[in-house]
Tab-separated table of C-alpha atoms and ligand atoms in Angstrom:
chain	number	residue	atom	x	y	z
A	1	MET	CA	24.498	17.944	-54.925
A	2	ILE	CA	25.737	16.376	-51.667
A	3	ARG	CA	29.412	15.898	-52.206
A	4	PHE	CA	31.186	12.971	-50.452
A	5	ASN	CA	33.949	15.387	-49.131
A	6	LYS	CA	34.751	19.047	-49.293
A	7	PRO	CA	37.465	20.806	-47.410
A	8	SER	CA	36.254	23.563	-45.027
A	9	ILE	CA	37.879	26.771	-46.105
A	10	THR	CA	37.288	30.180	-44.555
A	11	ASN	CA	39.011	33.796	-44.587
A	12	LEU	CA	41.505	32.484	-42.050
A	13	GLU	CA	43.176	29.930	-44.502
A	14	GLU	CA	43.162	32.620	-47.222
A	15	LYS	CA	44.667	35.130	-44.777
A	16	TYR	CA	47.524	32.935	-43.727
A	17	LEU	CA	48.338	31.687	-47.123
A	18	ILE	CA	48.609	35.177	-48.564
A	19	ASP	CA	50.736	36.172	-45.477
A	20	SER	CA	52.903	33.244	-46.032
A	21	LEU	CA	53.282	34.100	-49.713
A	22	HIS	CA	54.154	37.640	-49.128
A	23	ASN	CA	55.829	37.631	-45.801
A	24	GLY	CA	57.126	34.140	-45.278
A	25	ILE	CA	59.492	31.691	-46.534
A	26	HIS	CA	58.136	29.436	-49.185
A	27	SER	CA	60.406	26.336	-48.366
A	28	GLY	CA	60.017	24.240	-45.247
A	29	ASP	CA	60.266	24.848	-41.608
A	30	GLY	CA	59.155	28.556	-41.601
A	31	LYS	CA	56.783	30.264	-39.050
A	32	TYR	CA	53.741	28.449	-40.028
A	33	THR	CA	55.442	24.905	-39.729
A	34	LYS	CA	56.465	26.166	-36.199
A	35	ARG	CA	52.830	27.200	-35.422
A	36	VAL	CA	51.594	23.784	-36.439
A	37	TYR	CA	54.004	22.042	-33.949
A	38	GLU	CA	52.734	24.526	-31.248
A	39	LEU	CA	49.137	23.759	-32.149
A	40	PHE	CA	49.810	20.010	-31.800
A	41	LYS	CA	51.301	20.526	-28.572
A	42	GLN	CA	48.457	22.650	-27.264
A	43	LEU	CA	45.703	20.352	-28.762
A	44	PHE	CA	46.984	16.899	-28.110
A	45	GLY	CA	50.229	17.208	-26.116
A	46	ILE	CA	52.162	15.916	-29.156
A	47	GLU	CA	55.677	17.265	-29.336
A	48	ASN	CA	58.192	15.071	-31.239
A	49	MET	CA	56.482	15.629	-34.684
A	50	LEU	CA	57.809	16.503	-37.982
A	51	LEU	CA	55.559	17.697	-41.023
A	52	THR	CA	55.838	15.675	-44.152
A	53	THR	CA	54.873	16.182	-47.730
A	54	SER	CA	52.204	13.448	-47.221
A	55	GLY	CA	50.852	10.721	-45.044
A	56	THR	CA	52.538	8.351	-47.401
A	57	ASP	CA	55.934	10.057	-46.918
A	58	ALA	CA	55.393	9.819	-43.049
A	59	LEU	CA	54.779	6.064	-43.556
A	60	GLU	CA	57.892	5.697	-45.739
A	61	MET	CA	60.043	7.709	-43.203
A	62	ALA	CA	58.950	5.272	-40.542
A	63	SER	CA	60.009	2.217	-42.519
A	64	ILE	CA	63.612	3.915	-42.803
A	65	LEU	CA	63.579	4.718	-39.149
A	66	ALA	CA	62.652	1.129	-38.265
A	67	ASN	CA	65.494	-0.149	-40.539
A	68	LEU	CA	63.256	-2.329	-42.558
A	69	ALA	CA	65.182	-4.227	-45.084
A	70	PRO	CA	65.019	-7.011	-47.879
A	71	GLY	CA	64.086	-10.305	-46.127
A	72	ASP	CA	62.149	-8.706	-43.361
A	73	GLU	CA	58.411	-9.495	-42.970
A	74	VAL	CA	55.926	-6.914	-41.818
A	75	ILE	CA	52.389	-7.650	-40.535
A	76	THR	CA	49.697	-5.398	-41.596
A	77	PRO	CA	46.008	-5.351	-42.516
A	78	SER	CA	44.936	-5.699	-46.048
A	79	PHE	CA	42.070	-3.462	-45.557
A	80	THR	CA	44.004	-0.282	-45.925
A	81	PHE	CA	45.433	2.379	-48.432
A	82	SER	CA	48.132	1.110	-50.677
A	83	SER	CA	50.693	3.523	-48.982
A	84	THR	CA	50.683	1.501	-45.812
A	85	VAL	CA	52.159	-1.303	-47.553
A	86	ASN	CA	54.205	0.418	-50.170
A	87	ALA	CA	56.038	2.156	-47.385
A	88	PHE	CA	57.843	-1.071	-46.387
A	89	LEU	CA	57.753	-2.802	-49.815
A	90	LEU	CA	59.947	0.102	-51.084
A	91	ARG	CA	62.677	-0.926	-48.473
A	92	GLY	CA	62.424	-4.375	-49.768
A	93	ALA	CA	60.419	-5.946	-46.932
A	94	LYS	CA	57.476	-8.332	-47.511
A	95	SER	CA	53.884	-7.981	-46.480
A	96	VAL	CA	52.177	-10.504	-44.356
A	97	PHE	CA	48.376	-9.739	-44.352
A	98	CYS	CA	46.454	-10.029	-41.254
A	99	ASP	CA	42.536	-10.057	-41.116
A	100	ILE	CA	40.460	-7.488	-39.420
A	101	ARG	CA	37.986	-7.374	-36.537
A	102	GLU	CA	34.333	-7.516	-37.518
A	103	ASP	CA	33.400	-4.490	-35.300
A	104	THR	CA	36.086	-1.848	-36.030
A	105	PHE	CA	37.621	-3.286	-39.296
A	106	ASN	CA	41.027	-2.617	-37.539
A	107	ILE	CA	43.808	-5.306	-37.575
A	108	ASP	CA	42.554	-8.290	-35.465
A	109	GLU	CA	45.138	-8.138	-32.656
A	110	ASN	CA	44.208	-11.827	-31.873
A	111	LYS	CA	45.354	-13.098	-35.278
A	112	ILE	CA	48.675	-11.398	-35.259
A	113	GLU	CA	50.681	-13.895	-33.133
A	114	ALA	CA	50.021	-16.821	-35.527
A	115	LEU	CA	51.489	-14.929	-38.521
A	116	ILE	CA	54.893	-13.929	-36.560
A	117	THR	CA	57.990	-15.863	-37.865
A	118	GLU	CA	61.806	-15.366	-37.378
A	119	LYS	CA	61.768	-12.801	-40.259
A	120	THR	CA	59.014	-10.527	-38.781
A	121	LYS	CA	60.289	-7.115	-37.906
A	122	ALA	CA	57.301	-4.748	-37.684
A	123	ILE	CA	53.692	-4.369	-37.227
A	124	TYR	CA	51.855	-1.513	-39.328
A	125	ALA	CA	48.474	-1.018	-37.488
A	126	VAL	CA	45.927	1.263	-39.155
A	127	ASP	CA	43.391	3.235	-37.363
A	128	TYR	CA	40.639	2.687	-39.729
A	129	ALA	CA	37.865	5.494	-39.844
A	130	GLY	CA	39.763	7.315	-37.121
A	131	VAL	CA	39.076	4.631	-34.724
A	132	PRO	CA	42.589	3.501	-32.913
A	133	CYS	CA	43.461	-0.045	-32.881
A	134	GLU	CA	43.636	-2.323	-29.703
A	135	MET	CA	47.174	-0.870	-29.176
A	136	ASP	CA	47.865	-2.240	-25.675
A	137	THR	CA	47.630	-5.905	-26.946
A	138	ILE	CA	49.407	-4.960	-30.179
A	139	ASN	CA	52.354	-3.445	-28.179
A	140	GLU	CA	52.547	-6.362	-25.777
A	141	ILE	CA	52.892	-8.791	-28.695
A	142	ALA	CA	55.439	-6.645	-30.240
A	143	HIS	CA	57.393	-6.457	-27.082
A	144	LYS	CA	57.394	-10.218	-26.713
A	145	TYR	CA	58.887	-10.794	-30.148
A	146	ASP	CA	60.878	-7.556	-30.371
A	147	LEU	CA	59.037	-5.854	-33.160
A	148	VAL	CA	58.578	-2.186	-34.078
A	149	VAL	CA	54.978	-0.834	-34.213
A	150	ILE	CA	54.053	1.894	-36.687
A	151	GLU	CA	50.617	3.470	-36.208
A	152	ASP	CA	49.078	4.461	-39.427
A	153	ALA	CA	47.002	7.231	-37.907
A	154	ALA	CA	46.344	8.915	-41.434
A	155	GLN	CA	42.707	9.158	-40.522
A	156	ALA	CA	42.837	9.629	-36.747
A	157	VAL	CA	44.091	13.115	-35.921
A	158	GLY	CA	42.498	13.923	-32.588
A	159	SER	CA	41.176	10.470	-31.750
A	160	THR	CA	41.753	8.768	-28.513
A	161	TYR	CA	42.579	5.266	-27.130
A	162	LYS	CA	42.199	4.847	-23.418
A	163	GLY	CA	42.574	8.615	-23.055
A	164	ARG	CA	45.767	8.718	-25.159
A	165	TYR	CA	46.013	10.580	-28.575
A	166	ALA	CA	46.283	8.596	-31.851
A	167	GLY	CA	49.836	8.849	-33.177
A	168	THR	CA	51.329	8.578	-29.683
A	169	LEU	CA	50.474	4.861	-29.283
A	170	SER	CA	53.520	3.147	-30.514
A	171	GLU	CA	57.043	3.908	-31.623
A	172	TYR	CA	55.970	6.076	-34.610
A	173	GLY	CA	52.805	7.617	-35.582
A	174	CYS	CA	51.847	8.952	-39.137
A	175	PHE	CA	49.075	11.531	-40.011
A	176	SER	CA	47.722	12.637	-43.366
A	177	PHE	CA	46.497	16.115	-43.936
A	178	HIS	CA	45.442	15.179	-47.412
A	179	GLU	CA	42.228	17.239	-48.592
A	180	THR	CA	39.980	14.156	-47.865
A	181	LYS	CA	41.179	14.204	-44.105
A	182	ASN	CA	39.583	16.115	-41.299
A	183	PHE	CA	42.236	18.827	-41.389
A	184	SER	CA	43.680	19.636	-44.867
A	185	MET	CA	46.967	21.239	-46.149
A	186	GLY	CA	46.007	20.017	-49.731
A	187	GLU	CA	48.714	17.363	-49.654
A	188	GLY	CA	50.682	16.825	-46.463
A	189	GLY	CA	51.380	14.595	-43.338
A	190	ALA	CA	53.257	14.289	-40.277
A	191	ILE	CA	55.431	11.718	-38.456
A	192	VAL	CA	55.274	11.581	-34.631
A	193	VAL	CA	58.502	10.196	-33.245
A	194	ASN	CA	57.727	8.572	-29.913
A	195	LEU	CA	61.346	7.258	-29.533
A	196	GLU	CA	63.220	10.329	-28.345
A	197	ASP	CA	66.587	9.184	-29.387
A	198	GLN	CA	65.254	8.711	-33.144
A	199	MET	CA	64.440	12.431	-33.513
A	200	ASP	CA	67.657	13.585	-34.814
A	201	ARG	CA	67.741	10.753	-37.404
A	202	ALA	CA	64.130	11.646	-38.350
A	203	GLU	CA	65.245	15.172	-39.157
A	204	ILE	CA	68.032	13.995	-41.164
A	205	ILE	CA	66.014	11.419	-43.237
A	206	ARG	CA	63.354	14.247	-43.860
A	207	GLU	CA	66.047	16.535	-45.216
A	208	LYS	CA	67.494	14.323	-48.050
A	209	GLY	CA	69.731	12.660	-45.444
A	210	THR	CA	71.358	15.956	-44.436
A	211	ASN	CA	71.507	17.689	-41.000
A	212	ARG	CA	70.476	21.051	-42.695
A	213	ARG	CA	68.005	21.426	-39.834
A	214	GLN	CA	70.769	21.657	-37.270
A	215	LEU	CA	72.440	24.320	-39.431
A	216	LEU	CA	69.110	26.291	-39.394
A	217	ALA	CA	68.874	25.909	-35.735
A	218	GLY	CA	72.361	27.243	-35.361
A	219	LEU	CA	73.707	24.120	-33.912
A	220	VAL	CA	76.365	23.679	-36.598
A	221	ASP	CA	78.167	25.979	-38.971
A	222	LYS	CA	77.740	23.655	-42.119
A	223	TYR	CA	75.673	20.869	-43.157
A	224	THR	CA	76.389	17.598	-44.928
A	225	TRP	CA	75.185	14.083	-45.799
A	226	HIS	CA	74.685	11.812	-42.728
A	227	ASP	CA	72.140	9.041	-43.917
A	228	ILE	CA	69.701	8.086	-46.600
A	229	GLY	CA	66.587	10.262	-46.932
A	230	SER	CA	64.355	12.137	-49.275
A	231	SER	CA	62.626	15.433	-49.866
A	232	PHE	CA	60.036	14.760	-47.159
A	233	LEU	CA	59.882	18.444	-45.948
A	234	PRO	CA	56.693	20.345	-47.065
A	235	SER	CA	56.547	24.045	-47.954
A	236	ASP	CA	55.666	26.500	-45.380
A	237	LEU	CA	52.858	27.844	-47.649
A	238	LEU	CA	50.988	24.538	-47.118
A	239	ALA	CA	51.704	24.715	-43.283
A	240	ALA	CA	50.030	28.212	-43.523
A	241	MET	CA	46.796	26.578	-44.519
A	242	LEU	CA	46.979	23.819	-41.925
A	243	THR	CA	47.624	26.317	-39.160
A	244	ALA	CA	44.159	27.939	-40.031
A	245	GLN	CA	42.565	24.386	-40.079
A	246	LEU	CA	44.108	23.554	-36.734
A	247	GLU	CA	43.096	27.062	-35.226
A	248	ARG	CA	39.556	25.954	-36.136
A	249	TYR	CA	40.004	22.568	-34.614
A	250	ASP	CA	36.918	22.751	-32.322
A	251	GLU	CA	34.635	24.071	-35.117
A	252	ILE	CA	35.581	21.524	-37.644
A	253	TYR	CA	35.392	18.654	-35.085
A	254	LYS	CA	31.903	19.767	-33.800
A	255	LYS	CA	30.465	20.191	-37.223
A	256	ARG	CA	31.530	16.707	-38.423
A	257	MET	CA	30.585	15.034	-35.070
A	258	LYS	CA	27.034	16.541	-35.395
A	259	ILE	CA	26.610	14.989	-38.834
A	260	TRP	CA	28.077	11.620	-37.622
A	261	ASN	CA	25.566	11.596	-34.668
A	262	THR	CA	22.692	12.647	-36.899
A	263	TYR	CA	23.502	9.772	-39.228
A	264	TYR	CA	23.753	7.307	-36.315
A	265	ARG	CA	20.464	8.318	-34.628
A	266	GLY	CA	18.711	8.616	-38.145
A	267	LEU	CA	19.708	5.148	-39.287
A	268	SER	CA	19.264	3.259	-36.138
A	269	GLU	CA	15.906	1.881	-36.910
A	270	LEU	CA	17.122	0.548	-40.284
A	271	GLU	CA	19.710	-1.354	-38.112
A	272	GLN	CA	17.000	-2.705	-35.860
A	273	ASP	CA	15.385	-4.022	-39.025
A	274	LYS	CA	18.592	-5.708	-40.027
A	275	LEU	CA	18.732	-3.718	-43.306
A	276	LEU	CA	22.285	-2.229	-42.496
A	277	ARG	CA	24.858	-2.199	-39.764
A	278	LEU	CA	26.065	0.937	-38.160
A	279	PRO	CA	29.663	1.893	-36.960
A	280	ILE	CA	30.840	0.231	-33.874
A	281	ILE	CA	32.991	2.303	-31.503
A	282	PRO	CA	34.845	0.385	-28.648
A	283	GLU	CA	34.288	1.936	-25.188
A	284	ASN	CA	37.766	2.785	-24.796
A	285	VAL	CA	37.939	4.884	-27.869
A	286	GLY	CA	37.073	8.568	-28.582
A	287	HIS	CA	36.743	8.933	-32.400
A	288	ASN	CA	37.090	12.095	-34.509
A	289	ALA	CA	34.171	11.644	-36.830
A	290	HIS	CA	36.454	11.046	-39.764
A	291	MET	CA	34.055	8.645	-41.619
A	292	PHE	CA	30.545	7.342	-41.326
A	293	LYS	CA	30.423	3.814	-42.718
A	294	ILE	CA	27.746	1.319	-42.772
A	295	LEU	CA	27.596	-2.409	-43.889
A	296	LEU	CA	24.934	-3.616	-46.350
A	297	PRO	CA	23.622	-7.146	-46.363
A	298	THR	CA	25.103	-7.897	-49.751
A	299	GLU	CA	27.319	-6.372	-52.574
A	300	GLU	CA	24.225	-6.213	-54.763
A	301	ILE	CA	22.269	-4.132	-52.300
A	302	ARG	CA	25.264	-1.816	-51.849
A	303	LYS	CA	25.593	-1.259	-55.623
A	304	ASP	CA	22.079	-0.540	-55.952
A	305	LEU	CA	22.131	1.890	-53.097
A	306	ILE	CA	25.152	3.681	-54.471
A	307	ASP	CA	23.383	4.150	-57.882
A	308	ARG	CA	20.063	5.179	-56.391
A	309	LEU	CA	21.680	7.673	-54.167
A	310	LYS	CA	23.597	9.055	-57.098
A	311	GLU	CA	20.192	9.563	-58.826
A	312	LYS	CA	19.353	11.635	-55.857
A	313	ASN	CA	22.566	13.679	-56.250
A	314	ILE	CA	24.190	12.062	-53.077
A	315	MET	CA	27.797	10.769	-53.375
A	316	ALA	CA	28.443	7.729	-51.447
A	317	HIS	CA	31.599	5.603	-51.855
A	318	ILE	CA	32.705	2.008	-51.111
A	319	CYS	CA	35.601	1.600	-48.436
A	320	TYR	CA	38.789	-0.076	-49.415
A	321	VAL	CA	39.221	-2.677	-52.160
A	322	PRO	CA	41.266	-5.186	-50.068
A	323	LEU	CA	44.981	-5.172	-50.917
A	324	HIS	CA	45.667	-8.935	-50.446
A	325	SER	CA	43.154	-9.684	-53.354
A	326	SER	CA	44.192	-6.738	-55.522
A	327	PRO	CA	45.962	-7.552	-58.758
A	328	TYR	CA	49.156	-6.608	-57.116
A	329	GLY	CA	48.458	-8.540	-53.991
A	330	ILE	CA	47.625	-11.533	-55.946
A	331	SER	CA	50.651	-11.264	-58.122
A	332	MET	CA	52.844	-11.574	-54.845
A	333	GLY	CA	51.137	-14.869	-53.940
A	334	ASN	CA	48.265	-13.892	-51.583
A	335	LYS	CA	45.081	-15.695	-51.867
A	336	VAL	CA	41.505	-14.371	-51.624
A	337	GLU	CA	40.571	-16.664	-48.756
A	338	ASP	CA	43.551	-15.472	-46.686
A	339	CYS	CA	41.476	-12.543	-45.049
A	340	PRO	CA	37.814	-13.394	-45.098
A	341	VAL	CA	36.400	-10.609	-42.791
A	342	THR	CA	38.495	-8.233	-45.001
A	343	GLU	CA	36.828	-9.665	-48.284
A	344	GLU	CA	33.422	-9.250	-46.749
A	345	VAL	CA	33.650	-5.802	-45.471
A	346	GLY	CA	35.345	-4.879	-48.932
A	347	LYS	CA	32.267	-5.993	-50.765
A	348	THR	CA	29.559	-4.644	-48.477
A	349	GLY	CA	30.916	-1.450	-46.722
A	350	LEU	CA	29.751	2.065	-47.820
A	351	ARG	CA	30.795	5.416	-46.694
A	352	LEU	CA	28.422	8.304	-46.583
A	353	PRO	CA	28.975	11.988	-47.385
A	354	LEU	CA	30.884	13.590	-44.226
A	355	HIS	CA	32.417	17.050	-44.203
A	356	ALA	CA	32.202	20.160	-42.033
A	357	GLY	CA	30.215	21.893	-44.819
A	358	LEU	CA	27.219	19.478	-44.499
A	359	THR	CA	24.113	20.806	-42.810
A	360	GLU	CA	21.606	19.030	-40.641
A	361	GLU	CA	19.191	19.204	-43.446
A	362	ASP	CA	21.690	17.566	-45.807
A	363	ALA	CA	22.185	14.715	-43.337
A	364	MET	CA	18.405	14.271	-42.955
A	365	TYR	CA	18.053	14.123	-46.758
A	366	VAL	CA	20.727	11.361	-46.993
A	367	ILE	CA	18.944	9.490	-44.207
A	368	LYS	CA	15.469	9.768	-46.012
A	369	SER	CA	16.924	8.739	-49.162
A	370	ILE	CA	18.555	5.642	-47.718
A	371	LYS	CA	15.287	4.721	-46.066
A	372	GLU	CA	13.466	5.126	-49.431
A	373	VAL	CA	15.850	2.823	-51.047
A	374	LEU	CA	16.381	0.161	-48.509
A	375	GLY	CA	12.891	0.519	-46.813
B	401	LIG	C1	44.956	4.755	-43.804
B	401	LIG	C2	45.882	5.533	-44.772
B	401	LIG	N1	47.196	5.498	-44.810
B	401	LIG	C3	47.834	6.347	-45.526
B	401	LIG	C4	47.218	7.365	-46.387
B	401	LIG	C5	48.067	8.129	-47.409
B	401	LIG	O1	47.995	9.525	-46.896
B	401	LIG	P1	48.230	10.635	-48.023
B	401	LIG	O2	47.235	10.823	-49.085
B	401	LIG	O3	48.417	11.984	-47.216
B	401	LIG	O4	49.713	10.312	-48.649
B	401	LIG	C6	45.832	7.315	-46.242
B	401	LIG	C7	45.137	8.563	-47.027
B	401	LIG	O5	44.663	8.392	-47.915
B	401	LIG	C8	45.099	6.579	-45.575
B	401	LIG	O6	43.781	6.751	-45.332
């Protein structure tokens, strides 16, 4: 069976988890959480970061930090996970869906400005498949209209845009360490606070609205309620697992990239024959091999391919079901035709199995099987 995804676990994850269990603290902000921060600094130069209980929670924290409120409008792609949009709907803000680019499937920066009204307060940009958005343009638009930009970099840990790391490209960056991502702590995430003066508030929001972290740091002698917040701080046990994953950064990255490149080379003749479309990576982007996605000519061909790969014990999955045309999206007054590119990619996109445990032979078997079905 070629599984779609499988976390890469070694003795190191086991060692740190057991150490954390017996010798660490089990609540948050213990020695492993601190090691995760050191590793982010070493690997990507990222410093103002807070671990969270999920990528979803990092996005929700960003909405609180951006002071989103009822009556506000937020521009976001519909081609994303529900968490991106729930994050600001929970604050009472309204979603305004923007279509995506045909090459990267990221928000189409050229279609943002037409959607801006007096109520627009923020843009949530999603780095789909670990490929960062055209952030300089998005930030320029945001600057012109005084909007906050939140980068949903859930899938983009380690990716770069013009040499800068994903997560650092706007006011707030949000990562996910869910088991389906490149680096896992089971369930978890992080927020990168790129506005230095917001870091204290971020710490308070993450700790149920209290300044408990200042107490732990010895800065105050008692802690109390300062703001709204929630329980966004993850257990140090989970940070132990993430520490091991990040210490194996090069190994995991190289293994994923090898499979990604094997797929790319192996399927290119099918692209020449117009039987599928391969991923397109802009020149100014360094991607992290999070996902290998192809576009099929029609929805029927995609369904047939999924079924026939399943018969060959290969698990391939569709990309997103667009949010604007989902039952909830329609109930909010969105129309299917609002985002035509998103609709098309939602019908014809397919993700191939990709994880660090796949071998070159596995990838060759997937390629051979796709050729048999499509050829
Ligand atoms: C683009 C995007 N945003 C947000 C999330 C939510 O992350 P998590 O599952 O860690 O809550 C995910 C992960 O599934 C995602 O892919």
